[in-house]
Tab-separated table of C-alpha atoms in Angstrom:
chain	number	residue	atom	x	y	z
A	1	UNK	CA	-208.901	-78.773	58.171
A	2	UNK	CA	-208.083	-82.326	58.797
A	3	UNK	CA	-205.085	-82.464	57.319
A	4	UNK	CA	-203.022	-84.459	59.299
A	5	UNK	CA	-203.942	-87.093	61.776
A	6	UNK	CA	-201.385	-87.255	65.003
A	7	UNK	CA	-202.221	-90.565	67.134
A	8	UNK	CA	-200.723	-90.378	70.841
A	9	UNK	CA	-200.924	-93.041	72.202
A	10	UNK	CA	-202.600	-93.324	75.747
A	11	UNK	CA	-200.323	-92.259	79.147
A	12	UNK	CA	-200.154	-96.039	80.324
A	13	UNK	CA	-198.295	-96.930	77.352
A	14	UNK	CA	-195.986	-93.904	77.232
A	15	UNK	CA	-194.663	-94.889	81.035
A	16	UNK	CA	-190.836	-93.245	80.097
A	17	UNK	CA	-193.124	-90.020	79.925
A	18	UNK	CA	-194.694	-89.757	83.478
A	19	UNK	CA	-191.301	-88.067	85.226
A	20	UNK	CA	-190.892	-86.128	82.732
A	21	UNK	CA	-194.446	-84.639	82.810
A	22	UNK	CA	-194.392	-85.005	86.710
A	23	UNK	CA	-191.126	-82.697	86.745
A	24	UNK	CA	-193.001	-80.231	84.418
A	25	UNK	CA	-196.431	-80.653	86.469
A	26	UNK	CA	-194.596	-79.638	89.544
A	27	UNK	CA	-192.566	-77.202	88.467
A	28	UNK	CA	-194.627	-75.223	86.828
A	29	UNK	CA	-197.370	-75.447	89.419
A	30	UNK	CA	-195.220	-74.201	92.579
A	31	UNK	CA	-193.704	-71.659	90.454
A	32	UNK	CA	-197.616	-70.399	89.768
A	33	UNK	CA	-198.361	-70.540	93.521
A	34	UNK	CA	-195.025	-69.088	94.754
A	35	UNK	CA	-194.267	-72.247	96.851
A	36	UNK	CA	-191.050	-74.265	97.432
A	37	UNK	CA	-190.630	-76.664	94.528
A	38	UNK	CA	-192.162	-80.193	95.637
A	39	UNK	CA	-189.928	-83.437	95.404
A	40	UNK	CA	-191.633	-86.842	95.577
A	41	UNK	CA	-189.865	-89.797	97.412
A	42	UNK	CA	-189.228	-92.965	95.723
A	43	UNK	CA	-191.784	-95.018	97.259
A	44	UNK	CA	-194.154	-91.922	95.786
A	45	UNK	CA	-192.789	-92.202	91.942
A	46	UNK	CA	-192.905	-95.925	91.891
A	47	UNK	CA	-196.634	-95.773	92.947
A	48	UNK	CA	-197.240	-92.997	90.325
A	49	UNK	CA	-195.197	-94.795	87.784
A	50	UNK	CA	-197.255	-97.995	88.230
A	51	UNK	CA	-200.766	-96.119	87.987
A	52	UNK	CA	-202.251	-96.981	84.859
A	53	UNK	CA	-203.231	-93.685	84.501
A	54	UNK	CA	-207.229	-94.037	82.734
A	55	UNK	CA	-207.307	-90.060	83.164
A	56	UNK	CA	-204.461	-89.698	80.970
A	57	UNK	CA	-202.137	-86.682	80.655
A	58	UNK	CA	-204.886	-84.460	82.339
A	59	UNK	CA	-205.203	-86.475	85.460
A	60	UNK	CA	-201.424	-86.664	86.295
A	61	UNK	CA	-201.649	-83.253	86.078
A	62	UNK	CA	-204.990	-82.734	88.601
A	63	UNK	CA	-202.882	-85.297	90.843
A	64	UNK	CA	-199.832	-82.861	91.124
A	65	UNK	CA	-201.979	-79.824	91.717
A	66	UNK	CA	-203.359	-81.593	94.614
A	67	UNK	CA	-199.223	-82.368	95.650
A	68	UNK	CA	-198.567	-78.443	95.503
């Protein structure tokens, strides 16, 4: 079954990723809950942005459940 190997590499070095996946996080989590759609300021993204993320994919996405 291991056919093909796919290597992704790790959330802190995929940085042009995290809005997009924030955007996705977010959306798809207020629309779930039937709440307003959340928008993060600035200050908020930048912080985010510069996280280095050791959770990966899966903690972003714990972090904007805990937004909604």
């Amino acid at each position: 079954i291991n056919v093909i190997n796919i290597v992704v590499p790790p959330l802190r070095e995929r940085k042009e990723d995290v809005p997009l996946l924030i955007d996705h996080f977010l959306n798809r989590g207020c629309k779930e809950k039937g709440v307003p759609l959340k928008q993060l300021s600035k200050r908020t993204m930048e912080k985010i942005y510069d996280y280095p993320w050791p959770g990966n994919i899966r903690e972003l996405e714990n972090e904007m459940e805990r937004v909604i």
